[in-house]
CSV table of N, CA and C in Angstrom, one decimal:
chain,number,residue,atom,x,y,z
P,357,MET,N,98.1,226.0,74.6
P,357,MET,CA,97.5,224.6,75.6
P,357,MET,C,98.0,223.5,75.4
P,358,ALA,N,98.9,222.7,75.7
P,358,ALA,CA,98.7,221.3,75.4
P,358,ALA,C,97.8,220.4,74.8
P,359,ALA,N,98.1,219.6,73.5
P,359,ALA,CA,97.1,218.8,73.0
P,359,ALA,C,96.7,217.7,73.3
P,360,VAL,N,95.9,216.5,73.0
P,360,VAL,CA,95.4,215.4,73.2
P,360,VAL,C,96.4,215.0,72.1
P,361,LYS,N,96.8,213.6,73.3
P,361,LYS,CA,98.3,212.5,72.9
P,361,LYS,C,97.2,211.2,72.6
P,362,ILE,N,97.6,210.3,71.6
P,362,ILE,CA,97.8,209.0,71.5
P,362,ILE,C,98.8,208.2,72.2
P,363,VAL,N,99.0,207.2,73.0
P,363,VAL,CA,100.0,206.5,73.3
P,363,VAL,C,99.6,205.3,72.3
P,364,GLU,N,100.2,204.9,71.4
P,364,GLU,CA,99.6,203.3,70.7
P,364,GLU,C,100.3,202.2,71.6
P,365,GLY,N,100.0,201.1,71.6
P,365,GLY,CA,100.6,200.0,72.2
P,365,GLY,C,100.8,199.2,71.5
P,366,GLU,N,100.6,197.7,71.7
P,366,GLU,CA,100.7,196.4,71.1
P,366,GLU,C,99.8,195.5,71.6
P,367,ILE,N,99.3,194.6,71.1
P,367,ILE,CA,98.4,193.4,71.6
P,367,ILE,C,99.1,192.1,70.8
P,368,PHE,N,99.7,191.1,72.0
P,368,PHE,CA,100.1,190.5,71.5
P,368,PHE,C,99.0,188.7,71.6
P,369,ARG,N,98.8,187.9,70.5
P,369,ARG,CA,98.2,186.8,71.0
P,369,ARG,C,98.8,185.2,70.0
P,370,ASP,N,98.4,184.2,71.2
P,370,ASP,CA,98.9,183.4,70.8
P,370,ASP,C,97.9,182.0,71.3
P,371,ALA,N,97.9,180.7,71.2
P,371,ALA,CA,97.3,179.9,72.2
P,371,ALA,C,97.0,179.7,73.4
P,372,ARG,N,98.0,180.7,74.2
P,372,ARG,CA,97.9,181.2,76.1
P,372,ARG,C,96.7,182.1,76.1
P,373,GLY,N,96.6,183.2,75.0
P,373,GLY,CA,95.4,184.4,75.3
P,373,GLY,C,96.1,185.2,74.5
P,374,ARG,N,96.2,186.9,75.3
P,374,ARG,CA,96.3,187.9,74.7
P,374,ARG,C,96.9,188.6,76.3
P,375,ILE,N,98.0,189.2,75.3
P,375,ILE,CA,98.3,190.5,76.0
P,375,ILE,C,98.1,192.0,75.7
P,376,SER,N,97.7,192.7,76.0
P,376,SER,CA,97.6,194.4,75.8
P,376,SER,C,98.7,195.0,76.4
P,377,SER,N,99.5,195.9,76.1
P,377,SER,CA,100.5,196.5,76.6
P,377,SER,C,100.5,197.9,75.9
P,378,LEU,N,101.4,199.1,77.0
P,378,LEU,CA,101.7,200.2,76.1
P,378,LEU,C,102.5,200.5,77.2
P,379,ASN,N,104.1,200.1,76.2
P,379,ASN,CA,105.4,199.9,77.0
P,379,ASN,C,105.6,201.5,76.8
P,380,ASP,N,105.1,202.1,75.8
P,380,ASP,CA,105.6,203.3,75.9
P,380,ASP,C,105.1,204.3,77.1
P,381,PHE,N,104.3,204.1,77.7
P,381,PHE,CA,103.3,205.1,78.0
P,381,PHE,C,103.5,205.4,79.7
P,382,ARG,N,104.3,206.2,79.9
P,382,ARG,CA,104.5,206.7,81.4
P,382,ARG,C,103.7,207.0,82.2
P,383,PHE,N,103.7,207.0,83.6
P,383,PHE,CA,102.7,207.2,84.7
P,383,PHE,C,103.0,209.1,85.2
P,384,PRO,N,104.2,209.6,85.2
P,384,PRO,CA,104.2,210.7,85.6
P,384,PRO,C,103.2,211.5,86.2
P,385,GLY,N,102.5,211.7,87.1
P,385,GLY,CA,101.7,212.6,87.2
P,385,GLY,C,100.0,212.4,87.5
P,386,VAL,N,100.1,210.6,87.7
P,386,VAL,CA,99.2,210.0,87.6
P,386,VAL,C,99.1,209.9,89.3
P,387,GLU,N,97.6,210.5,89.9
P,387,GLU,CA,97.0,210.4,91.2
P,387,GLU,C,96.4,209.2,91.7
P,388,ARG,N,95.2,209.0,90.9
P,388,ARG,CA,94.8,208.0,91.5
P,388,ARG,C,94.0,207.6,89.6
P,389,PHE,N,93.4,206.0,90.1
P,389,PHE,CA,92.7,205.7,89.2
P,389,PHE,C,91.2,205.2,88.7
P,390,TYR,N,90.3,204.6,88.1
P,390,TYR,CA,88.8,204.0,88.3
P,390,TYR,C,88.4,203.6,87.3
P,391,PHE,N,87.7,202.7,87.3
P,391,PHE,CA,86.8,202.3,86.1
P,391,PHE,C,85.5,202.8,85.8
P,392,ILE,N,85.2,202.8,84.8
P,392,ILE,CA,83.5,203.0,84.4
P,392,ILE,C,83.0,201.9,84.1
P,393,HIS,N,82.2,201.3,84.2
P,393,HIS,CA,80.8,200.5,83.7
P,393,HIS,C,80.1,200.9,82.9
P,394,HIS,N,80.2,200.7,82.0
P,394,HIS,CA,78.8,200.9,81.1
P,394,HIS,C,78.5,200.3,80.6
P,395,PRO,N,76.5,200.0,81.3
P,395,PRO,CA,75.9,198.9,81.1
P,395,PRO,C,75.0,198.6,79.2
P,396,ASP,N,74.9,200.1,79.1
P,396,ASP,CA,74.9,199.7,77.9
P,396,ASP,C,74.9,200.7,76.8
P,397,ILE,N,74.5,200.9,75.3
P,397,ILE,CA,74.8,202.2,74.4
P,397,ILE,C,74.5,203.4,74.0
P,398,THR,N,73.1,203.1,75.1
P,398,THR,CA,72.3,204.9,75.2
P,398,THR,C,72.2,205.5,76.1
P,399,ILE,N,73.3,205.5,77.4
P,399,ILE,CA,74.1,206.2,78.4
P,399,ILE,C,75.2,207.0,78.2
P,400,ILE,N,74.8,208.3,78.0
P,400,ILE,CA,76.0,208.8,77.6
P,400,ILE,C,76.3,210.1,79.4
P,401,ARG,N,77.6,209.8,79.3
P,401,ARG,CA,78.3,209.9,80.3
P,401,ARG,C,79.3,212.0,79.9
P,402,GLY,N,78.8,213.0,80.3
P,402,GLY,CA,79.7,214.2,80.2
P,402,GLY,C,78.3,215.1,79.9
P,403,TRP,N,79.0,216.2,79.6
P,403,TRP,CA,79.9,216.6,80.0
P,403,TRP,C,80.8,217.1,81.0
P,404,HIS,N,81.5,216.4,81.5
P,404,HIS,CA,82.5,217.2,82.5
P,404,HIS,C,84.1,217.4,82.4
P,405,GLY,N,84.2,218.7,82.5
P,405,GLY,CA,85.6,219.1,82.8
P,405,GLY,C,86.3,219.3,84.1
P,406,HIS,N,87.5,219.7,84.0
P,406,HIS,CA,88.3,220.0,85.0
P,406,HIS,C,89.6,221.0,84.6
P,407,ARG,N,89.7,222.0,84.9
P,407,ARG,CA,90.9,222.9,84.2
P,407,ARG,C,92.1,223.2,84.5
P,408,PHE,N,92.5,222.0,85.7
P,408,PHE,CA,93.7,221.8,86.0
P,408,PHE,C,94.0,220.4,86.2
P,409,GLU,N,93.1,219.4,86.5
P,409,GLU,CA,93.2,217.5,86.0
P,409,GLU,C,93.9,217.3,84.5
P,410,LYS,N,95.1,216.4,84.3
P,410,LYS,CA,95.0,215.1,83.4
P,410,LYS,C,94.3,214.5,83.5
P,411,LYS,N,93.8,213.8,82.2
P,411,LYS,CA,93.2,212.6,82.6
P,411,LYS,C,93.8,211.4,80.9
P,412,TRP,N,93.6,210.7,81.3
P,412,TRP,CA,94.4,209.4,80.6
P,412,TRP,C,92.8,208.2,80.6
P,413,PHE,N,92.8,208.1,79.2
P,413,PHE,CA,91.7,206.9,78.9
P,413,PHE,C,92.1,205.4,77.8
P,414,TYR,N,91.8,204.2,78.6
P,414,TYR,CA,92.2,203.2,78.5
P,414,TYR,C,90.7,202.5,78.7
P,415,CYS,N,90.6,201.6,77.0
P,415,CYS,CA,89.3,200.9,77.4
P,415,CYS,C,90.2,199.5,77.5
P,416,VAL,N,89.3,198.6,78.4
P,416,VAL,CA,89.3,197.7,78.9
P,416,VAL,C,88.8,196.5,78.2
P,417,LYS,N,87.6,196.8,78.1
P,417,LYS,CA,86.3,196.3,77.3
P,417,LYS,C,85.3,196.9,76.6
P,418,GLY,N,84.9,196.3,75.7
P,418,GLY,CA,84.1,196.4,74.5
P,418,GLY,C,84.9,197.8,73.3
P,419,ALA,N,83.8,198.7,73.7
P,419,ALA,CA,84.5,200.1,72.8
P,419,ALA,C,83.4,201.3,73.5
P,420,PHE,N,84.6,201.7,73.2
P,420,PHE,CA,83.7,203.7,73.7
P,420,PHE,C,84.2,204.7,72.3
P,421,THR,N,83.4,205.8,72.4
P,421,THR,CA,83.1,207.0,71.4
P,421,THR,C,83.7,208.1,72.4
P,422,LEU,N,84.8,208.6,72.9
P,422,LEU,CA,85.2,209.5,73.6
P,422,LEU,C,85.5,211.1,72.7
P,423,GLY,N,84.4,212.0,73.5
P,423,GLY,CA,84.3,213.5,72.5
P,423,GLY,C,85.2,214.4,73.7
P,424,LEU,N,86.3,215.1,73.6
P,424,LEU,CA,87.0,216.0,74.1
P,424,LEU,C,86.6,217.4,73.4
P,425,VAL,N,86.6,218.2,74.2
P,425,VAL,CA,86.5,219.8,73.6
P,425,VAL,C,87.8,220.3,75.0
P,426,GLU,N,88.3,221.7,74.2
P,426,GLU,CA,89.0,222.3,75.1
P,426,GLU,C,87.9,223.8,75.3
P,427,ILE,N,88.0,223.4,76.8
P,427,ILE,CA,86.9,224.5,76.8
P,427,ILE,C,87.9,226.2,77.1
P,428,ASP,N,86.4,227.1,76.3
P,428,ASP,CA,87.4,228.4,76.4
P,428,ASP,C,87.5,229.6,77.2
P,429,ASP,N,85.7,228.7,78.1
P,429,ASP,CA,85.6,229.8,79.6
P,429,ASP,C,84.3,229.1,80.0
P,430,TRP,N,84.7,229.0,81.6
P,430,TRP,CA,84.5,227.6,82.1
P,430,TRP,C,83.3,228.0,82.4
P,431,GLU,N,83.2,229.3,83.2
P,431,GLU,CA,81.5,230.0,83.1
P,431,GLU,C,80.2,229.5,82.3
P,432,THR,N,80.8,229.6,81.0
P,432,THR,CA,80.2,230.2,79.4
P,432,THR,C,80.9,229.8,79.0
P,433,PRO,N,81.0,228.5,78.4
P,433,PRO,CA,81.6,228.1,77.1
P,433,PRO,C,80.8,228.4,76.1
P,434,SER,N,81.7,228.7,75.0
P,434,SER,CA,80.9,229.0,73.3
P,434,SER,C,80.7,227.7,73.1
P,435,ARG,N,79.0,227.8,73.0
P,435,ARG,CA,78.3,226.4,71.8
P,435,ARG,C,79.0,226.1,71.0
P,436,GLY,N,79.5,227.5,70.0
P,436,GLY,CA,80.2,226.8,68.9
P,436,GLY,C,81.7,226.2,68.8
P,437,LEU,N,81.9,225.8,69.8
P,437,LEU,CA,83.5,224.8,70.2
P,437,LEU,C,83.3,223.7,69.2
P,438,ARG,N,84.2,223.1,69.0
P,438,ARG,CA,83.7,221.8,67.8
P,438,ARG,C,84.8,220.4,68.5
P,439,PRO,N,83.9,219.8,69.3
P,439,PRO,CA,84.9,218.7,70.1
P,439,PRO,C,85.6,217.5,69.1
P,440,GLU,N,86.6,217.2,69.2
P,440,GLU,CA,87.0,216.0,68.7
P,440,GLU,C,86.8,214.4,69.3
P,441,LEU,N,86.2,213.4,68.1
P,441,LEU,CA,86.0,212.2,69.2
P,441,LEU,C,87.4,211.3,68.3
P,442,TYR,N,87.5,210.4,69.3
P,442,TYR,CA,88.4,209.3,69.6
P,442,TYR,C,87.4,208.0,69.7
P,443,HIS,N,87.7,207.1,69.0
P,443,HIS,CA,87.2,205.7,69.2
P,443,HIS,C,88.3,205.0,70.5
P,444,LEU,N,87.8,204.0,71.0
P,444,LEU,CA,88.5,203.2,71.5
P,444,LEU,C,87.9,202.0,71.8
P,445,SER,N,89.0,201.0,71.9
P,445,SER,CA,88.3,199.7,71.7
P,445,SER,C,89.3,198.6,72.8
P,446,GLU,N,89.2,197.7,73.1
P,446,GLU,CA,90.0,196.4,73.7
P,446,GLU,C,90.7,195.7,72.8
P,447,GLN,N,90.2,196.3,71.7
P,447,GLN,CA,90.6,195.4,70.2
P,447,GLN,C,91.8,196.3,69.4
P,448,LYS,N,92.4,197.5,70.3
P,448,LYS,CA,93.0,198.2,69.9
P,448,LYS,C,94.3,199.2,71.1
P,449,SER,N,95.1,198.2,71.5
P,449,SER,CA,95.5,199.1,72.5
P,449,SER,C,96.3,200.4,72.5
P,450,GLU,N,95.4,201.7,73.0
P,450,GLU,CA,95.9,202.4,72.9
P,450,GLU,C,95.5,203.5,74.4
P,451,ILE,N,95.9,204.5,74.5
P,451,ILE,CA,95.5,205.1,75.8
P,451,ILE,C,95.2,206.9,75.3
P,452,ILE,N,94.6,207.8,75.3
P,452,ILE,CA,94.5,209.1,75.2
P,452,ILE,C,94.5,209.8,76.3
P,453,CYS,N,95.6,210.5,76.0
P,453,CYS,CA,96.1,211.2,77.2
P,453,CYS,C,95.7,212.7,76.8
P,454,VAL,N,94.8,213.9,78.0
P,454,VAL,CA,94.2,214.8,77.7
P,454,VAL,C,95.1,215.5,79.1
P,455,PRO,N,95.1,216.9,78.4
P,455,PRO,CA,95.5,217.7,78.9
P,455,PRO,C,94.6,218.2,80.1
P,456,GLU,N,95.1,219.1,81.0
P,456,GLU,CA,94.2,220.3,81.6
P,456,GLU,C,93.7,220.9,80.7
P,457,GLY,N,92.3,221.6,81.2
P,457,GLY,CA,91.4,222.3,80.3
P,457,GLY,C,90.3,222.1,79.1
P,458,TYR,N,90.1,220.8,79.1
P,458,TYR,CA,89.2,219.4,78.3
P,458,TYR,C,87.9,219.4,79.4
P,459,ALA,N,86.8,219.3,78.6
P,459,ALA,CA,85.8,218.3,78.9
P,459,ALA,C,85.8,217.3,78.1
P,460,ASN,N,85.0,215.9,78.8
P,460,ASN,CA,85.2,215.1,78.0
P,460,ASN,C,83.6,214.5,78.2
P,461,CYS,N,82.7,213.7,77.5
P,461,CYS,CA,81.8,213.2,77.0
P,461,CYS,C,81.8,211.6,76.6
P,462,ILE,N,81.6,210.6,77.2
P,462,ILE,CA,82.0,209.5,76.5
P,462,ILE,C,80.5,208.7,76.3
P,463,ARG,N,80.3,207.5,75.6
P,463,ARG,CA,79.3,206.5,75.5
P,463,ARG,C,79.4,205.8,74.6
P,464,ALA,N,79.6,204.3,75.4
P,464,ALA,CA,79.6,203.1,74.8
P,464,ALA,C,79.0,202.8,74.0
P,465,GLU,N,80.4,202.2,72.8
P,465,GLU,CA,79.7,201.5,71.5
P,465,GLU,C,79.0,200.1,71.4
P,466,GLN,N,79.6,199.1,72.5
P,466,GLN,CA,79.1,198.2,72.6
P,466,GLN,C,78.8,197.9,74.6
P,467,PRO,N,77.7,197.0,74.5
P,467,PRO,CA,76.5,196.9,76.0
P,467,PRO,C,78.3,196.2,76.2
P,468,ASP,N,77.7,196.6,78.6
P,468,ASP,CA,78.7,196.0,79.3
P,468,ASP,C,80.2,196.5,78.8
P,469,SER,N,80.9,197.8,78.0
P,469,SER,CA,81.9,198.0,78.5
P,469,SER,C,82.8,199.0,79.6
P,470,VAL,N,84.1,198.4,79.2
P,470,VAL,CA,84.7,199.0,80.3
P,470,VAL,C,85.9,199.7,80.6
P,471,LEU,N,85.7,201.7,81.1
P,471,LEU,CA,86.5,202.1,80.7
P,471,LEU,C,87.5,202.1,82.1
P,472,LEU,N,88.7,202.6,81.4
P,472,LEU,CA,90.4,202.6,82.8
P,472,LEU,C,90.1,204.1,82.3
P,473,VAL,N,89.9,205.0,83.8
P,473,VAL,CA,90.3,206.6,83.8
P,473,VAL,C,91.8,207.2,84.9
P,474,PHE,N,93.2,206.6,84.1
P,474,PHE,CA,93.9,207.8,85.3
P,474,PHE,C,93.2,208.8,85.4
P,475,SER,N,93.7,209.8,86.8
P,475,SER,CA,93.9,211.1,86.8
P,475,SER,C,95.0,211.6,87.4
P,476,GLY,N,94.9,212.7,87.5
P,476,GLY,CA,96.2,213.3,88.2
P,476,GLY,C,96.0,214.4,89.1
P,477,LYS,N,95.0,214.6,89.6
P,477,LYS,CA,95.1,215.2,91.0
P,477,LYS,C,93.9,214.1,91.6
P,478,ILE,N,94.1,214.0,93.0
P,478,ILE,CA,93.6,213.3,94.0
P,478,ILE,C,92.0,213.8,94.1
P,479,LEU,N,91.1,213.0,94.6
P,479,LEU,CA,89.6,213.0,94.6
P,479,LEU,C,89.2,214.5,95.3
P,480,SER,N,89.6,214.6,96.2
P,480,SER,CA,89.1,216.0,96.5
P,480,SER,C,90.0,217.2,96.1
P,481,ASP,N,91.1,217.0,95.0
P,481,ASP,CA,91.6,218.2,94.0
P,481,ASP,C,90.4,218.4,93.2
P,482,ALA,N,89.9,217.1,92.4
P,482,ALA,CA,89.1,216.7,91.4
P,482,ALA,C,88.2,217.6,91.8
P,483,GLN,N,87.4,217.1,93.0
P,483,GLN,CA,86.2,217.4,92.9
P,483,GLN,C,85.5,218.9,93.1
P,484,ALA,N,87.3,219.5,93.6
P,484,ALA,CA,86.9,221.1,93.8
P,484,ALA,C,87.1,221.4,92.5
P,485,ASP,N,87.5,221.1,91.5
P,485,ASP,CA,87.7,221.7,90.1
P,485,ASP,C,86.7,220.7,89.1
P,486,SER,N,85.5,221.1,89.2
P,486,SER,CA,84.8,219.4,88.8
P,486,SER,C,83.6,220.9,87.6
P,487,TRP,N,83.5,220.9,86.3
P,487,TRP,CA,83.1,221.3,85.7
P,487,TRP,C,82.0,221.0,85.3
P,488,ARG,N,80.3,220.7,85.1
P,488,ARG,CA,79.0,219.9,83.9
P,488,ARG,C,78.7,220.6,83.1
P,489,TYR,N,78.8,220.2,81.7
P,489,TYR,CA,77.3,221.1,80.9
P,489,TYR,C,76.4,219.8,80.7
P,490,PRO,N,75.6,220.4,79.6
P,490,PRO,CA,74.6,218.8,79.4
P,490,PRO,C,75.9,218.1,78.1
P,491,ALA,N,75.1,216.9,78.1
P,491,ALA,CA,75.5,216.2,77.0
P,491,ALA,C,75.1,216.4,75.6
P,492,ASP,N,74.1,217.5,75.0
P,492,ASP,CA,73.6,217.8,74.1
P,492,ASP,C,74.0,219.2,73.8
P,493,TYR,N,75.5,219.7,74.9
P,493,TYR,CA,75.6,221.0,74.9
P,493,TYR,C,76.1,221.4,73.3
P,494,TRP,N,77.3,220.8,72.6
P,494,TRP,CA,78.4,221.0,71.4
P,494,TRP,C,77.7,220.5,70.4
P,495,PHE,N,76.9,218.9,70.5
P,495,PHE,CA,76.4,218.0,69.4
P,495,PHE,C,75.6,217.2,69.9
P,496,ASP,N,74.5,216.6,69.1
P,496,ASP,CA,73.3,216.0,69.3
P,496,ASP,C,74.3,214.1,69.1
P,497,TRP,N,74.4,213.7,70.3
P,497,TRP,CA,74.9,212.3,70.4
P,497,TRP,C,74.0,211.0,69.8
P,498,SER,N,73.0,210.9,69.3
P,498,SER,CA,72.2,210.1,68.5
P,498,SER,C,72.6,210.5,67.3
P,499,ALA,N,73.2,211.2,66.2
P,499,ALA,CA,74.0,211.4,65.4
P,499,ALA,C,75.4,210.9,65.4
P,500,VAL,N,75.9,210.1,66.3
P,500,VAL,CA,77.1,209.5,66.2
P,500,VAL,C,77.0,208.2,66.4
P,501,LYS,N,77.6,207.6,65.4
P,501,LYS,CA,77.6,206.4,65.1
P,501,LYS,C,78.6,205.3,65.0
């Protein structure tokens, strides 16, 4: 299976403000996008996965911890799977590219954070391939700082 990929971008600052760019990111396969607004750091979204949908995650405001786990059995995933954690921040322009077959779980690191998510499937296809697991299925999020 394909691996998670990080595309690093650039941030340019001057007296006029800031430009965050991802000049090396290409959009083939993107069918839609949406924003997730996280009001506080206690809310955990996930685990939510798709067998056939790619996702791309970009922090627009604040910061997030993104947990990703490659699912071995969609009906009953192994509890011993080890998620990888990624930190996304508006202070660093980068996008996390997630191939098909992963579940994700997110938590804001700062109040009122905003995450931009690109999806490789139209909404009806994504809903037909939606798998959900409890937020504590693979580890205790309260231990993540």
